[in-house]
PDB file of C-alpha atoms in Angstrom:
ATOM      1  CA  UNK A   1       0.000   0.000   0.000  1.00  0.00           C
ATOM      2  CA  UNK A   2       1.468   3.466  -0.772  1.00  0.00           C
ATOM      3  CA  UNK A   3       2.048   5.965   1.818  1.00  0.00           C
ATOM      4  CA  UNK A   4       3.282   9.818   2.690  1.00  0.00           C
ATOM      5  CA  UNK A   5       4.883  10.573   5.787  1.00  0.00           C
ATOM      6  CA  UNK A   6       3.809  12.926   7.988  1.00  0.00           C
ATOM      7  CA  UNK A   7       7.544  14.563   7.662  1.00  0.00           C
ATOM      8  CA  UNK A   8       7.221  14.714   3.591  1.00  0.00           C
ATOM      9  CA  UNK A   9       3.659  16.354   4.295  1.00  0.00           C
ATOM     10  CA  UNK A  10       5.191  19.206   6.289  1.00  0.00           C
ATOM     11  CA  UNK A  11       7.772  19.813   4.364  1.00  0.00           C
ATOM     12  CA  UNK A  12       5.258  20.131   1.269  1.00  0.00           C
ATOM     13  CA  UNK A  13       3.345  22.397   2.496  1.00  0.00           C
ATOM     14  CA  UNK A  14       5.691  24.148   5.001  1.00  0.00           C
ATOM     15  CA  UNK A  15       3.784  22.994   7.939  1.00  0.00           C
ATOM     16  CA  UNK A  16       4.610  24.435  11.486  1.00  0.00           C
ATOM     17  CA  UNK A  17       5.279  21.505  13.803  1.00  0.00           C
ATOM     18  CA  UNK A  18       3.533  22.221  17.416  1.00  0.00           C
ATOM     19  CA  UNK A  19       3.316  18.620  19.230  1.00  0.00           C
ATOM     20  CA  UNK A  20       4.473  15.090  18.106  1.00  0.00           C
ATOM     21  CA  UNK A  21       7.651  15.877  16.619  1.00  0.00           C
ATOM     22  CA  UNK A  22       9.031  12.428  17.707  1.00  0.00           C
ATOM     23  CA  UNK A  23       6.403  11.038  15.515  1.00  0.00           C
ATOM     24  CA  UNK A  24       6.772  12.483  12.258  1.00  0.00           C
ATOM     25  CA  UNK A  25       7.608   9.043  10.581  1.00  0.00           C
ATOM     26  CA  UNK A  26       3.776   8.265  11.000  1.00  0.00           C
ATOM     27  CA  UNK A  27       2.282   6.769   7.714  1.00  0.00           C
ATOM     28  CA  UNK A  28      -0.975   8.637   5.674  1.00  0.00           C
ATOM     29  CA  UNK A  29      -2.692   5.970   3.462  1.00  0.00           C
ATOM     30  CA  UNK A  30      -5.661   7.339   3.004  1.00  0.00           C
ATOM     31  CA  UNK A  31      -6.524  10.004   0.766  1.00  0.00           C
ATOM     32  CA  UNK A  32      -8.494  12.987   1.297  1.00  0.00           C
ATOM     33  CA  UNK A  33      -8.849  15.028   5.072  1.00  0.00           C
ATOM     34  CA  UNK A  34     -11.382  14.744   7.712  1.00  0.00           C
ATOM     35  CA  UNK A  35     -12.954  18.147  10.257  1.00  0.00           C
ATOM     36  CA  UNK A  36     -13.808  16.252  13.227  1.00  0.00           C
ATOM     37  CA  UNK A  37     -17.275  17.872  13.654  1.00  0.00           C
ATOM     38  CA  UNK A  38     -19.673  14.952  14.596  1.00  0.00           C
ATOM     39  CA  UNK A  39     -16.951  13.296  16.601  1.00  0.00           C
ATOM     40  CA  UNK A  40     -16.477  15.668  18.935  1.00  0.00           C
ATOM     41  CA  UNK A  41     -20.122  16.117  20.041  1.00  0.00           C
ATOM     42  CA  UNK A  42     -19.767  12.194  20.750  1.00  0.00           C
ATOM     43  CA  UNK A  43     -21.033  10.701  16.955  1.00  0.00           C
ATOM     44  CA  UNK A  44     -17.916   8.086  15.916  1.00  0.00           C
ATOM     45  CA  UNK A  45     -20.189   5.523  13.964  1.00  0.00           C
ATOM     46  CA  UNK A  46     -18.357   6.528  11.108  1.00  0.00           C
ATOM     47  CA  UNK A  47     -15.160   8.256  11.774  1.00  0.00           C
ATOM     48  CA  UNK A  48     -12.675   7.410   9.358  1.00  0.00           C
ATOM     49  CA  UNK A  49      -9.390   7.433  11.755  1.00  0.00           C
ATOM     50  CA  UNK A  50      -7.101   6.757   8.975  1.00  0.00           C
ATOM     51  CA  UNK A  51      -7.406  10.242   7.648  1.00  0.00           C
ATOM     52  CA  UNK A  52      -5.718  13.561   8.284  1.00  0.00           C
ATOM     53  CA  UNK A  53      -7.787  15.479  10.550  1.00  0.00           C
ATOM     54  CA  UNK A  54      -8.427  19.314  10.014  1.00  0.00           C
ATOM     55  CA  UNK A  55      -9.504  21.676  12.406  1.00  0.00           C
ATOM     56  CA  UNK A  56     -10.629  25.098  11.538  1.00  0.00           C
ATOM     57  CA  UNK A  57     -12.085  27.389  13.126  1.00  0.00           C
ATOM     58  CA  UNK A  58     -15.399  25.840  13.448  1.00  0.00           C
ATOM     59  CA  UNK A  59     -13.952  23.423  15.091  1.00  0.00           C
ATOM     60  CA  UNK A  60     -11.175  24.771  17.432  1.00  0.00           C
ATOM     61  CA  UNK A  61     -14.078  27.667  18.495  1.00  0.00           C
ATOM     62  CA  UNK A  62     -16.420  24.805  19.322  1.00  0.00           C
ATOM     63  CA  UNK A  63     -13.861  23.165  21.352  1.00  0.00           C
ATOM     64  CA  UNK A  64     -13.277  26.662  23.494  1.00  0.00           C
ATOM     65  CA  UNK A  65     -16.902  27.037  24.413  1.00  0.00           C
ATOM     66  CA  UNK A  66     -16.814  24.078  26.356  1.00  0.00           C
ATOM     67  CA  UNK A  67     -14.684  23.411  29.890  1.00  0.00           C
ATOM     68  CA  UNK A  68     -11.963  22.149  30.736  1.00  0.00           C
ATOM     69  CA  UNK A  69     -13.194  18.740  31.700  1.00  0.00           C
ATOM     70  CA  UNK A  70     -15.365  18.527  28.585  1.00  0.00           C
ATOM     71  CA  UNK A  71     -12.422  19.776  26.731  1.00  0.00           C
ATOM     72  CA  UNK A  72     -10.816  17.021  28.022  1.00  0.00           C
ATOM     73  CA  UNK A  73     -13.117  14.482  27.356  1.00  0.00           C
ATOM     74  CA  UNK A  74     -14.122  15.148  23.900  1.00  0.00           C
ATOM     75  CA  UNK A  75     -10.393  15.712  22.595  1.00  0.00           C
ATOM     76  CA  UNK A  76      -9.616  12.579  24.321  1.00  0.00           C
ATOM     77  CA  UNK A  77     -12.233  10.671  22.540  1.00  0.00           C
ATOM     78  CA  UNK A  78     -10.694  11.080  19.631  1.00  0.00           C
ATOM     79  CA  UNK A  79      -7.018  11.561  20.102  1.00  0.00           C
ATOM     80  CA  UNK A  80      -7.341   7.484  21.490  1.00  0.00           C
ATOM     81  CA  UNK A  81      -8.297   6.523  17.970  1.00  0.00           C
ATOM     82  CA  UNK A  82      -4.363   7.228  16.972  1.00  0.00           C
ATOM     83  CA  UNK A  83      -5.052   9.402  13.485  1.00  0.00           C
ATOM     84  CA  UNK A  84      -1.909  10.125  11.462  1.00  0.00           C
ATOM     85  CA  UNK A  85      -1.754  13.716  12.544  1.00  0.00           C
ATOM     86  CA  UNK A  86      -4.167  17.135  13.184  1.00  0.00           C
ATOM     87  CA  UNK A  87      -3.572  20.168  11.394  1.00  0.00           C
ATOM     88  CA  UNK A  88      -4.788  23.282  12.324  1.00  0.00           C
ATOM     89  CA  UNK A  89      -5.618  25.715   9.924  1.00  0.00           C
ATOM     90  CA  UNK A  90      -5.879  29.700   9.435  1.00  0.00           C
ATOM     91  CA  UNK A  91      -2.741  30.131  11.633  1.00  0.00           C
ATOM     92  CA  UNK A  92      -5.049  29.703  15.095  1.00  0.00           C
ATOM     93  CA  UNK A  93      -3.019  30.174  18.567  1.00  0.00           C
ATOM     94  CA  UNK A  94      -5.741  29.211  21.518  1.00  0.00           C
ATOM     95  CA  UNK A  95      -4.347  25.353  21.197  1.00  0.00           C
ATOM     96  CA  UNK A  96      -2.142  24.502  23.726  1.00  0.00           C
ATOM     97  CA  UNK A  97      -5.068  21.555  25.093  1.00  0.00           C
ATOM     98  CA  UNK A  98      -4.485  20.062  21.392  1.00  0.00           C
ATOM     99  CA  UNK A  99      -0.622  20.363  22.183  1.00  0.00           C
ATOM    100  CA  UNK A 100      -0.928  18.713  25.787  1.00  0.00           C
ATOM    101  CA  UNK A 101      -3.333  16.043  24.253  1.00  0.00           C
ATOM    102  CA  UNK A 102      -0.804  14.865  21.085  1.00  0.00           C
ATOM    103  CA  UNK A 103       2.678  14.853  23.103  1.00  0.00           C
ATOM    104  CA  UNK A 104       1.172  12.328  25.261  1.00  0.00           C
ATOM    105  CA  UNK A 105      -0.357  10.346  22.992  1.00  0.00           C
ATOM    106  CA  UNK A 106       2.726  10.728  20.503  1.00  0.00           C
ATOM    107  CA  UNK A 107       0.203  12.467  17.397  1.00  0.00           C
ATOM    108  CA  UNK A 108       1.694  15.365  15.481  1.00  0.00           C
ATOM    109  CA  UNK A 109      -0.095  18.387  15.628  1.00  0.00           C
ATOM    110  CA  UNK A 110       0.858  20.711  12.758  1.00  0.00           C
ATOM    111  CA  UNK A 111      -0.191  24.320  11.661  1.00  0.00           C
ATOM    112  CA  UNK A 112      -0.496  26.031   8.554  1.00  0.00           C
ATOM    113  CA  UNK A 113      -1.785  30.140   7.608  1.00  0.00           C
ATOM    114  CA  UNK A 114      -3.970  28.702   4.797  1.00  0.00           C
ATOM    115  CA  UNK A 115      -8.033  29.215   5.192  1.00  0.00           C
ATOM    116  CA  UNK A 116      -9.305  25.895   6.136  1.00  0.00           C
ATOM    117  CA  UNK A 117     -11.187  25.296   2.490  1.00  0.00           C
ATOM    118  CA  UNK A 118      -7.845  26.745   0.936  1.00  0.00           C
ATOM    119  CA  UNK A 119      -5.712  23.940   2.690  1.00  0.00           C
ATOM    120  CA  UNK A 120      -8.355  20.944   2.616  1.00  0.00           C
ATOM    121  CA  UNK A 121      -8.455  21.794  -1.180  1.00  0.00           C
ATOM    122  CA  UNK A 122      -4.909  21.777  -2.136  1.00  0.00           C
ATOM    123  CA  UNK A 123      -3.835  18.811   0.732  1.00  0.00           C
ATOM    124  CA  UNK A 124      -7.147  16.846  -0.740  1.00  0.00           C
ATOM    125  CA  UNK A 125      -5.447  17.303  -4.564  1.00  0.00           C
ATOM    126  CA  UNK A 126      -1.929  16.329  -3.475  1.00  0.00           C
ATOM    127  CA  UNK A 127      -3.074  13.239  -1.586  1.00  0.00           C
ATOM    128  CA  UNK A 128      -5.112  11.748  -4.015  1.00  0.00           C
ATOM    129  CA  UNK A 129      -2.430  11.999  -6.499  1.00  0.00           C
ATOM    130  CA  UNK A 130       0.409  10.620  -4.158  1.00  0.00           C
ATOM    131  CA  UNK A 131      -1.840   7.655  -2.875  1.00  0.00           C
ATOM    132  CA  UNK A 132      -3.158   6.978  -6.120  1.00  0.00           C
ATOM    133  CA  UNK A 133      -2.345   3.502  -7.508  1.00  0.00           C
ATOM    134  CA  UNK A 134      -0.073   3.214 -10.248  1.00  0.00           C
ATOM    135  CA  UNK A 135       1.572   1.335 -13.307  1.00  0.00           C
ATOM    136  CA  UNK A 136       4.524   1.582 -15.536  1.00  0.00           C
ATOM    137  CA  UNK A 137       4.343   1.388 -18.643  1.00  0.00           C
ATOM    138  CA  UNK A 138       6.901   1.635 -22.121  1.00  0.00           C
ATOM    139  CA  UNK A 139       5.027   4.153 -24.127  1.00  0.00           C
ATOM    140  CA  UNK A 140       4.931   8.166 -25.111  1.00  0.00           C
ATOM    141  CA  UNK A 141       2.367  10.701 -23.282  1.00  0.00           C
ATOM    142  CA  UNK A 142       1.333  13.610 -25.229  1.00  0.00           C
ATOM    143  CA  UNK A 143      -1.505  15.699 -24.718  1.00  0.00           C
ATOM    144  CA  UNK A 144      -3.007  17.219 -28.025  1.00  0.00           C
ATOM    145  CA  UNK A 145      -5.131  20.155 -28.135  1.00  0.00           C
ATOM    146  CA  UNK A 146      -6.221  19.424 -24.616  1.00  0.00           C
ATOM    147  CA  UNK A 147      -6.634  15.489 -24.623  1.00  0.00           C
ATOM    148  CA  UNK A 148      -4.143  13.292 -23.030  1.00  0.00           C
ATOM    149  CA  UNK A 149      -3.179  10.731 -25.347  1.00  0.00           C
ATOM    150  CA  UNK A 150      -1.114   7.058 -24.803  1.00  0.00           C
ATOM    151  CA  UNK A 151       1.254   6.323 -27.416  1.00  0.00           C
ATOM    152  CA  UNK A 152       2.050   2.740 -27.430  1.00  0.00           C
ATOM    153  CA  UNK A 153       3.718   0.331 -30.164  1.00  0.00           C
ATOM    154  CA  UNK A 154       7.143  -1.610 -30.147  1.00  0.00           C
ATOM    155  CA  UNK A 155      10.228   0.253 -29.395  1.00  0.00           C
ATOM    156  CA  UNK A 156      11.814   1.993 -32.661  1.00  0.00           C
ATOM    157  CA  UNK A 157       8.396   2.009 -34.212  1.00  0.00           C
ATOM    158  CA  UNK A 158       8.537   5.645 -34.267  1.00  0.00           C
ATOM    159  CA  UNK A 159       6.811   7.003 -31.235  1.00  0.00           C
ATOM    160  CA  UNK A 160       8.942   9.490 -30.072  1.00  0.00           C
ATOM    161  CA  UNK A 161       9.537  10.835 -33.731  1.00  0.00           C
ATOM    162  CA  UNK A 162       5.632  11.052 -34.012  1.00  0.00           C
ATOM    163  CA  UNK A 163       5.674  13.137 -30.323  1.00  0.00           C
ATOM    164  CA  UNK A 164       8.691  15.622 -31.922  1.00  0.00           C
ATOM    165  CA  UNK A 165       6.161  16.070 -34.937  1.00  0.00           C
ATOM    166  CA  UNK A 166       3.281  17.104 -32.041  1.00  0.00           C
ATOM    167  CA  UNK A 167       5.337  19.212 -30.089  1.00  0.00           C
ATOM    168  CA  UNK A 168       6.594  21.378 -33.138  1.00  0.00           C
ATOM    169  CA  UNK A 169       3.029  21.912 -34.507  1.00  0.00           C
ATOM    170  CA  UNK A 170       2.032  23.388 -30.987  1.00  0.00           C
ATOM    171  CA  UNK A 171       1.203  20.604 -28.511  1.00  0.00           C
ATOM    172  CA  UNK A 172       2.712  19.405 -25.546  1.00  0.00           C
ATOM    173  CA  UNK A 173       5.006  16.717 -24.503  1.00  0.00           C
ATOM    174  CA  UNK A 174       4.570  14.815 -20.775  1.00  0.00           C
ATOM    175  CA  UNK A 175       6.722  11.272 -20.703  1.00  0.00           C
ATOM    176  CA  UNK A 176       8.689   9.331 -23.597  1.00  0.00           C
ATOM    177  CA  UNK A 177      10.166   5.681 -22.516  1.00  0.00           C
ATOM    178  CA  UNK A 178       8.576   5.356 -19.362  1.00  0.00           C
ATOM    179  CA  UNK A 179       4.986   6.681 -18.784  1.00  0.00           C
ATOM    180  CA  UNK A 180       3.343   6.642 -15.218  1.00  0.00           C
ATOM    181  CA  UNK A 181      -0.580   6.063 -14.890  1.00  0.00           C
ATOM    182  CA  UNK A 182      -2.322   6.906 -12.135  1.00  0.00           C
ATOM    183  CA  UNK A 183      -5.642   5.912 -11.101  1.00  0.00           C
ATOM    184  CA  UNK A 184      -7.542   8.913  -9.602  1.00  0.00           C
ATOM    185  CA  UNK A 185     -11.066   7.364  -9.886  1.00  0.00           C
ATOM    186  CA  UNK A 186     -12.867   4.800 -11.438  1.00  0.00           C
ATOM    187  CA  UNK A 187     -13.004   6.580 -14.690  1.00  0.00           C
ATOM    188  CA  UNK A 188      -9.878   8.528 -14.788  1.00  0.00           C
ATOM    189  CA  UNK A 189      -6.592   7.741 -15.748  1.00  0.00           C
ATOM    190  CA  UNK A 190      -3.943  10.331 -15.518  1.00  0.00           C
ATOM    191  CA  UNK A 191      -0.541  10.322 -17.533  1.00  0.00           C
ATOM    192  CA  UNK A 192       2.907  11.676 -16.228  1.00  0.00           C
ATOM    193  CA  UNK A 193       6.453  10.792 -15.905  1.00  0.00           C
ATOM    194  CA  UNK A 194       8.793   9.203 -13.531  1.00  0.00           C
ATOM    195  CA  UNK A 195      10.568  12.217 -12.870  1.00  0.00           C
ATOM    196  CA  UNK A 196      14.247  10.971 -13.786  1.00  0.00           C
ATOM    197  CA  UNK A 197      12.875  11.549 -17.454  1.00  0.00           C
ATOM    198  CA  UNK A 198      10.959  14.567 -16.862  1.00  0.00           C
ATOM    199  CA  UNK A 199      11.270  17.001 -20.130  1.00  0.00           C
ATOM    200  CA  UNK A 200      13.726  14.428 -21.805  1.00  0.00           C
ATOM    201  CA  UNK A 201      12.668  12.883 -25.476  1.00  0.00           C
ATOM    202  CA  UNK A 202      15.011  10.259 -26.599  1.00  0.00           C
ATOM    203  CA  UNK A 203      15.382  10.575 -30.526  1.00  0.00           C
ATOM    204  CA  UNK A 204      16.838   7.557 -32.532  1.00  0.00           C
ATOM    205  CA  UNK A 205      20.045   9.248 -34.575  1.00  0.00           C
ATOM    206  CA  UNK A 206      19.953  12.206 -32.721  1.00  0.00           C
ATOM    207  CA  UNK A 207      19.518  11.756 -29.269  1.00  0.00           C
ATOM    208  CA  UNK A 208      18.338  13.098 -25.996  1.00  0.00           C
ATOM    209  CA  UNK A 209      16.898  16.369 -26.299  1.00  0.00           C
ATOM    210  CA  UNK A 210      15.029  18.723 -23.276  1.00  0.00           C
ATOM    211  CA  UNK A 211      12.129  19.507 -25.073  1.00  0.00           C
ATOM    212  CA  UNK A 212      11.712  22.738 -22.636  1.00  0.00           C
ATOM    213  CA  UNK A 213      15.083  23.992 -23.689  1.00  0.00           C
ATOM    214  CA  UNK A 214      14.579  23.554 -27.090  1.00  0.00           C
ATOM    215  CA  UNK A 215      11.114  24.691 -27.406  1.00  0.00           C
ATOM    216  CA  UNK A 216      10.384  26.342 -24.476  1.00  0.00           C
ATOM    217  CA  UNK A 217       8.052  25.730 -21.746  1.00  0.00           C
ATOM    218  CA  UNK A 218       4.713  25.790 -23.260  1.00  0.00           C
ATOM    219  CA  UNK A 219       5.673  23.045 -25.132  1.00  0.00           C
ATOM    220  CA  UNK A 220       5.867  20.878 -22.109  1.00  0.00           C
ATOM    221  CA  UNK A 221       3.435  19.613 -19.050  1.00  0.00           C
ATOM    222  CA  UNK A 222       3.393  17.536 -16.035  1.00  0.00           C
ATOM    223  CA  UNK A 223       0.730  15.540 -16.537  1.00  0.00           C
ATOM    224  CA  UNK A 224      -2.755  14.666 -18.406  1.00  0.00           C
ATOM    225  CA  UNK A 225      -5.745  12.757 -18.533  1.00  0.00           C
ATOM    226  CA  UNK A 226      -5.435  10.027 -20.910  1.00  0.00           C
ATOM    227  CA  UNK A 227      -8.804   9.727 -22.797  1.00  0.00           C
ATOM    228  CA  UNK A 228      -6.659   7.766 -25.716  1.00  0.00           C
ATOM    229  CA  UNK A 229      -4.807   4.829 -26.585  1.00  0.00           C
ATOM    230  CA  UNK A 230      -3.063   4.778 -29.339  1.00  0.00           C
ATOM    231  CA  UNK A 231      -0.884   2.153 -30.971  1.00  0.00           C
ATOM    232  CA  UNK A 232       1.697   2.286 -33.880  1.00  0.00           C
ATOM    233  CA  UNK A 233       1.574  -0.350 -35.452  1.00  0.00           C
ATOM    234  CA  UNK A 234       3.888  -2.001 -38.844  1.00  0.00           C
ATOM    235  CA  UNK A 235       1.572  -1.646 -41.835  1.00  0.00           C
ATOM    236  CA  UNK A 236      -0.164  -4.896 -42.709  1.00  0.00           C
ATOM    237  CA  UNK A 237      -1.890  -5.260 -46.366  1.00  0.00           C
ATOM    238  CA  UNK A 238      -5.660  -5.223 -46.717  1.00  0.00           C
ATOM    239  CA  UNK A 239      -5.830  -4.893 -42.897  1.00  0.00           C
ATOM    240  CA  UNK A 240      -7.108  -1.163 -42.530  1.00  0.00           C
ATOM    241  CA  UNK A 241     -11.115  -0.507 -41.675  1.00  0.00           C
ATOM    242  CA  UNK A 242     -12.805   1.267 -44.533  1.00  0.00           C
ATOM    243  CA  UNK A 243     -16.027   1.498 -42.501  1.00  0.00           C
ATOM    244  CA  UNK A 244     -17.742   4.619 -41.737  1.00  0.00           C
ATOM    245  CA  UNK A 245     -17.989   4.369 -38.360  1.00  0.00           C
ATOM    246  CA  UNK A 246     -15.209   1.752 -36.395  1.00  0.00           C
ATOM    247  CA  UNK A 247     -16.546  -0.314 -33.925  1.00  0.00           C
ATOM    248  CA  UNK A 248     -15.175   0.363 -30.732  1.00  0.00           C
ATOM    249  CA  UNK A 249     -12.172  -0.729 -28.926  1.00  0.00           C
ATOM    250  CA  UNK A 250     -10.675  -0.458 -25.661  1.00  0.00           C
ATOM    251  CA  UNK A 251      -7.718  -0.850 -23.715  1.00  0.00           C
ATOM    252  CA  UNK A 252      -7.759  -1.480 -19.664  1.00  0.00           C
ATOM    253  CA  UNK A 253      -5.407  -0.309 -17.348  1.00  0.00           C
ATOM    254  CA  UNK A 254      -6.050  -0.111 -14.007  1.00  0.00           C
ATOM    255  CA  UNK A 255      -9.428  -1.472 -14.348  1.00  0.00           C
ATOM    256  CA  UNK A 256      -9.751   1.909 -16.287  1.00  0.00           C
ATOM    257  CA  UNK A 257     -11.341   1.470 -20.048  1.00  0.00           C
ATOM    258  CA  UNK A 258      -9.757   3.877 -22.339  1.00  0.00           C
ATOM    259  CA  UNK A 259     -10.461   3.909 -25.913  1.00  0.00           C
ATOM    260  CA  UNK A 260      -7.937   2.293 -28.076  1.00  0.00           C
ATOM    261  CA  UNK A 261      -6.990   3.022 -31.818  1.00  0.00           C
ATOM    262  CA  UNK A 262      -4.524   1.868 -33.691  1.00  0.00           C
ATOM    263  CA  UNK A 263      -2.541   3.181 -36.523  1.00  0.00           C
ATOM    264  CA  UNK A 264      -0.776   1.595 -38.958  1.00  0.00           C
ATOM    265  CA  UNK A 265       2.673   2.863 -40.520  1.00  0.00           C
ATOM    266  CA  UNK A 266       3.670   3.406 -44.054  1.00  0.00           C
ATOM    267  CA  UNK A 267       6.306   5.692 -45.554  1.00  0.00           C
ATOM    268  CA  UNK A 268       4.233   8.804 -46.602  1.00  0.00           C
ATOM    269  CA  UNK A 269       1.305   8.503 -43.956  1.00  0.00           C
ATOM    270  CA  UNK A 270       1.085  11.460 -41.699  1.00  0.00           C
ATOM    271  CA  UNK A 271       0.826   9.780 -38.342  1.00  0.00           C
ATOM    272  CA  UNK A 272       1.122  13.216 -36.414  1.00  0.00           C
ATOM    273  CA  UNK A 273      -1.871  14.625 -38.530  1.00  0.00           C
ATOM    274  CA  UNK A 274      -3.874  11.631 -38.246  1.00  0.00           C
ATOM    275  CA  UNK A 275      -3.128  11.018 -34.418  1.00  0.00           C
ATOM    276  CA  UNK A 276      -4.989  15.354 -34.483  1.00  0.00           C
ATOM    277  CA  UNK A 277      -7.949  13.805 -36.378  1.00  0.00           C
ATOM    278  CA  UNK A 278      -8.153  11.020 -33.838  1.00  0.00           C
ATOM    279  CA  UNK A 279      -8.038  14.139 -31.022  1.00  0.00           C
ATOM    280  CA  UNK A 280     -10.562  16.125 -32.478  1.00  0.00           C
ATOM    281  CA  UNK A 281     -12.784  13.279 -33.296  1.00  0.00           C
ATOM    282  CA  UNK A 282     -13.168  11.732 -29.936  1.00  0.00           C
ATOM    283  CA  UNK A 283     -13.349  15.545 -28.628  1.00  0.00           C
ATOM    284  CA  UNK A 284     -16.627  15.997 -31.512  1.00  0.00           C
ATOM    285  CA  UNK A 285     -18.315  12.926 -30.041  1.00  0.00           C
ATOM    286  CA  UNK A 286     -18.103  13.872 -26.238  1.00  0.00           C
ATOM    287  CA  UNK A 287     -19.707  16.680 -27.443  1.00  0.00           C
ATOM    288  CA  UNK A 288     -22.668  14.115 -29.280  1.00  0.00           C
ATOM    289  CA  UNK A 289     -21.824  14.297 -32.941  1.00  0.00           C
ATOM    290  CA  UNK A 290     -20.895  11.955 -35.455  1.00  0.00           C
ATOM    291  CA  UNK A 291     -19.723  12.186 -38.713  1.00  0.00           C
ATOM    292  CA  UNK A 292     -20.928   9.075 -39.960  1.00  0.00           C
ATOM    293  CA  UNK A 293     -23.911   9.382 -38.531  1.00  0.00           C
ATOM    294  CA  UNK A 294     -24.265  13.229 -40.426  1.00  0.00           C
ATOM    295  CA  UNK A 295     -23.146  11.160 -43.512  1.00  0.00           C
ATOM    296  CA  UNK A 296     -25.842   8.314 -43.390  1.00  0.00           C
ATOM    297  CA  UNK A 297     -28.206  11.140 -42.994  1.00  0.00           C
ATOM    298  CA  UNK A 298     -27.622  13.056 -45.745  1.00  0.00           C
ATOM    299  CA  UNK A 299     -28.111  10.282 -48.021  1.00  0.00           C
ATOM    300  CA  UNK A 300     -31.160   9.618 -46.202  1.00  0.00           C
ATOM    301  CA  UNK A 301     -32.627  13.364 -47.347  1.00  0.00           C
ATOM    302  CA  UNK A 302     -31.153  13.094 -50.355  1.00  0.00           C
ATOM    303  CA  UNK A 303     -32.985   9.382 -51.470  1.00  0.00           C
ATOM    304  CA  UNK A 304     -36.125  11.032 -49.835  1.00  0.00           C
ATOM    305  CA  UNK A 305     -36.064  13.865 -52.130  1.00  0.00           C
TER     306      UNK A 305
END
């Protein structure tokens, strides 16, 4: 199971360490944070105690209209269940209970300036990517005209020629060799490298090249969804589809179906320009239309006429 430490979460977000500093090699599994609302009025039915908890000021006011004994209790409730850590948000001072509370238990208790929905929302994004499972795979990542696309096919096939072609017509580069997917839900896939190759594009005859050096940084990104699969393929006679409308086909990674298409090579064929058509095409039907379907129509009209 992947993890973050609750050292490599402080020092991401330049957390202020108040209590539990012997514990900072504590392990966060989970993604996304918790506020400890219900618990602390006595509700745990549901608390989910492998999470980061987050108080804000909801929260820590609640907890300093009550006494000190009930202060005691309810904090204790909750500080028995062992969570990786609390962090307290919008830079709030009236905590030294919470401090008292995690030294004995051995729970870091962290601070940070942000707004509470301005943390949650950026510690919930980093989380989900970090804990997100993953697979390697040999491929190229590009992302053209906005859609993250999977360039697959055996090595020296051509795909990181094809990505050059991309990136000088205006589109951007994310991994060559080694591509990282992440799963960040049951429907998306996301595309990155494994930083070691981050910016480089090996080129058979010529090289490795930093594609931000050479063509600056728009021509470059971290990461994308990939919404295509597409495979290079050798060109086999009589093989291609000549039908109007291809019958779909998919390729599953990380119990994630992405549509799969597959192109086959031949001196003269302008993979770059039809790997745009496959872009804009799967971009035209999100969007409900068909050009087959436009086709078949217009004959319809036009035999009805």
């Amino acid at each position: 199971m992947k993890s973050v430490t609750v050292q490599g979460l402080t020092e991401k977000f330049h957390l202020e360490v108040l209590a539990g500093a012997s514990r900072m090699d504590r392990e966060i599994t989970r993604p996304r944070t918790h506020r400890p609302g219900l618990e602390f009025v006595g509700y745990f039915d549901f608390f989910p105690m492998e999470r980061v908890q987050v108080l804000g000021r909801k929260e820590i006011n609640y907890l300093l209209t009550l006494s000190v004994e009930e202060r005691k209790l309810h904090i204790g409730n909750i500080v028995k269940y062992h969570p990786p850590c609390f962090i307290v948000t919008s830079g709030q001072q009236e905590i030294p209970y919470l401090t008292l509370f995690c030294n004995q238990e051995g729970i870091p208790l962290l601070r940070t300036g942000d707004t509470t929905t301005e943390f949650i929302a950026k510690l919930d994004s980093y989380l989900v990517k970090a804990l997100a499972p993953e697979l390697s795979i040999h491929g190229v990542c590009v992302n053209v005209s906005g859609i993250g696309i999977l360039l697959r096919g055996k090595s020296g096939i051509g795909k990181s020629e094809t990505a050059h072609t991309l990136i000088r017509r205006g589109h951007r580069f994310v991994a060559d060799d080694i591509v990282v997917l992440k799963k960040l839900g049951p429907s998306t896939l996301l595309g990155t490298h494994n930083e070691t190759t981050r910016e480089f594009l090996a080129l058979r005859s010529i090289g490795l090249i930093n594609v931000v050096r050479q063509y600056g940084r728009k021509a470059f990104q971290d990461e994308t969804r990939i919404v295509l699969d597409i495979e290079l393929c050798p060109w086999r006679e009589n093989s291609l589809n000549n039908e109007l409308e291809l019958v779909p086909q998919f390729t599953e990674y990380l119990g994630v179906q992405i549509p799969h298409i597959e192109v086959q090579l031949q001196p003269g064929r302008d993979v770059a320009g039809l790997i745009e058509a496959a872009a804009n095409n799967w971009y035209l039907k999100q969007l409900g239309y068909s050009a087959a379907e436009e086709f078949m129509k217009r004959i319809e009209d036009g035999m009805q006429s």
